[in-house]
XYZ file of C-alpha atoms in Angstrom:
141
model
C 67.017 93.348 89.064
C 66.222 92.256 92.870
C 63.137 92.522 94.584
C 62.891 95.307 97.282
C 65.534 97.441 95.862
C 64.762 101.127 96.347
C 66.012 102.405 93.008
C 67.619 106.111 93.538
C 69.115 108.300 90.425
C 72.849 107.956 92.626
C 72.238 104.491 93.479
C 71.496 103.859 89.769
C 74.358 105.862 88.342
C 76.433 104.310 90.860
C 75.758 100.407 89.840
C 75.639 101.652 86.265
C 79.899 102.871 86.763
C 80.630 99.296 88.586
C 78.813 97.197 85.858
C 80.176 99.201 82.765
C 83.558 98.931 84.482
C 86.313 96.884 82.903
C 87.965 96.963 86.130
C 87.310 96.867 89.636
C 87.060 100.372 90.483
C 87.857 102.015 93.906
C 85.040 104.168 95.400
C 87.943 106.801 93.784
C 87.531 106.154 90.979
C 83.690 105.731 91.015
C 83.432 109.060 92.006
C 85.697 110.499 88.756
C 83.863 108.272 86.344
C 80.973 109.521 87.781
C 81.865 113.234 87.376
C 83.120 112.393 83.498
C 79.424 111.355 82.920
C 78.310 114.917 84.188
C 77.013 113.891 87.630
C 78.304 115.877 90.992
C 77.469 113.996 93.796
C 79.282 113.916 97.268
C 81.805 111.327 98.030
C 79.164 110.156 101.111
C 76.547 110.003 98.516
C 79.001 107.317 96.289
C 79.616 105.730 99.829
C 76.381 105.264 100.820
C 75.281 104.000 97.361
C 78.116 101.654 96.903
C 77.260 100.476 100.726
C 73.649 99.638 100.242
C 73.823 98.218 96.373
C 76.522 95.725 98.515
C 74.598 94.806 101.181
C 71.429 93.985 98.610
C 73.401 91.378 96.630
C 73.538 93.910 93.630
C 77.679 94.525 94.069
C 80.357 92.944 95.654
C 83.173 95.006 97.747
C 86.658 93.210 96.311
C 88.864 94.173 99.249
C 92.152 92.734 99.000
C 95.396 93.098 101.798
C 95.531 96.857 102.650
C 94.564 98.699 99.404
C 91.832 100.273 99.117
C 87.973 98.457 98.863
C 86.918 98.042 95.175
C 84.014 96.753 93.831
C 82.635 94.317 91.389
C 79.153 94.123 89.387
C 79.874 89.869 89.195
C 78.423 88.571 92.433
C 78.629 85.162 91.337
C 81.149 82.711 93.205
C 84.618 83.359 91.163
C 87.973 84.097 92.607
C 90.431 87.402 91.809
C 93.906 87.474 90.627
C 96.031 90.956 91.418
C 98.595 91.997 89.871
C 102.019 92.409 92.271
C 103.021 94.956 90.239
C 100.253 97.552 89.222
C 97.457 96.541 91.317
C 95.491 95.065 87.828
C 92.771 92.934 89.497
C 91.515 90.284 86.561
C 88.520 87.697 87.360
C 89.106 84.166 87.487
C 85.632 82.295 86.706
C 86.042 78.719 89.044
C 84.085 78.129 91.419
C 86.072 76.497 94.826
C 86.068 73.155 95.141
C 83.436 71.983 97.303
C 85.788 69.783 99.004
C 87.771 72.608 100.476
C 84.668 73.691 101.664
C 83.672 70.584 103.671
C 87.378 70.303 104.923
C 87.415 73.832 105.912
C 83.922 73.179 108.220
C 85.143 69.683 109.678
C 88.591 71.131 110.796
C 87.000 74.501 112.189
C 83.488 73.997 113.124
C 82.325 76.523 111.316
C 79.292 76.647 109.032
C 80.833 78.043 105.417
C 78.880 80.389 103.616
C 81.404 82.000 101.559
C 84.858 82.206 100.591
C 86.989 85.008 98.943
C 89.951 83.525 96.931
C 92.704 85.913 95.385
C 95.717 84.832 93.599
C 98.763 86.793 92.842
C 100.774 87.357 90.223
C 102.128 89.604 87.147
C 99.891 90.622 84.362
C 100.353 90.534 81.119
C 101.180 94.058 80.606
C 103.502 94.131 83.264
C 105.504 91.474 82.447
C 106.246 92.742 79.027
C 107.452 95.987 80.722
C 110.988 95.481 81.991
C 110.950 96.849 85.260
C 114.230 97.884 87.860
C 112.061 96.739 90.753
C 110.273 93.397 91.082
C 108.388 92.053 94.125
C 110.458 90.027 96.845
C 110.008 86.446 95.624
C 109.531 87.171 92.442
C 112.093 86.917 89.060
C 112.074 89.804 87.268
C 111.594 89.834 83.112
C-alpha cells in the first residue's frame, strides 16, 4: 500500500468494502455491506474513512450528474459508463487520448492534470428487460 497511510480498523474495513466491490458503491451502501460483515460504525465514521482513503490516492470518489458520490478501488486513469436506466456504473479501461489533453490546455490555458470521462448508455441487463419507460433520446427494446 502507500507510504504515510495511517492504517485504522474503519479505514481498513472501509477500503476492504470498495476493493471487494463489484460495483461502485455509494457511501450507502458501504455502510450496509459494512454492517453484513458484523461491523457498527457511524455513518461519519464511513465518511470520514471514505474521505481520507480519497484524498491519499487509495480510492477514487466516482461522482456522476446529481446522484449520489460513489467510489472506486481502481485509481488508475479509465473512464465510466452509467447505465440510463438503473444507474449500473461499468469501467471502461482506455486511457484519454493525449491529444485531447494538449487541445484541451492550448484552447483554455489551463494546466491538465486530470480528466473524468463518463459515457452513457443501457446495460446489458437492462436492455433485455422490456421496459414502458425509456430515457428521452433513447429507443426503447
Amino acid at each position: 500500500m502507500t507510504k504515510g497511510v495511517n492504517w485504522t480498523a474503519q479505514r481498513r474495513a472501509v477500503f476492504d468494502i470498495v476493493q471487494a466491490s463489484p460495483d461502485h458503491p455509494t457511501a450507502n451502501e458501504i455502510m450496509e455491506r459494512l454492517t453484513a460483515r458484523g461491523h457498527r460504525y457511524a455513518y461519519a465514521t464511513v465518511y470520514n474513512a471514505l474521505r481520507y482513503l480519497t484524498e491519499k490516492g487509495l480510492l477514487r470518489e466516482v461522482k456522476i450528474g446529481e446522484s449520489a458520490s460513489r467510489y472506486d478501488a481502481n485509481t488508475h486513469e479509465h473512464a465510466h459508463v452509467v447505465c440510463e436506466r438503473c444507474g449500473t456504473i461499468a469501467e471502461f479501461e482506455q486511457a484519454l487520448p493525449e491529444s485531447w489533453m494538449n487541445d484541451m490546455a492550448q484552447q483554455t490555458g489551463y494546466r491538465v492534470v486530470g480528466a473524468e470521462l463518463v459515457f452513457r448508455g443501457i446495460c446489458p441487463d437492462c436492455q433485455r428487460v422490456a421496459t414502458t419507460h425509456a430515457a428521452p433520446g433513447v429507443e426503447r427494446d
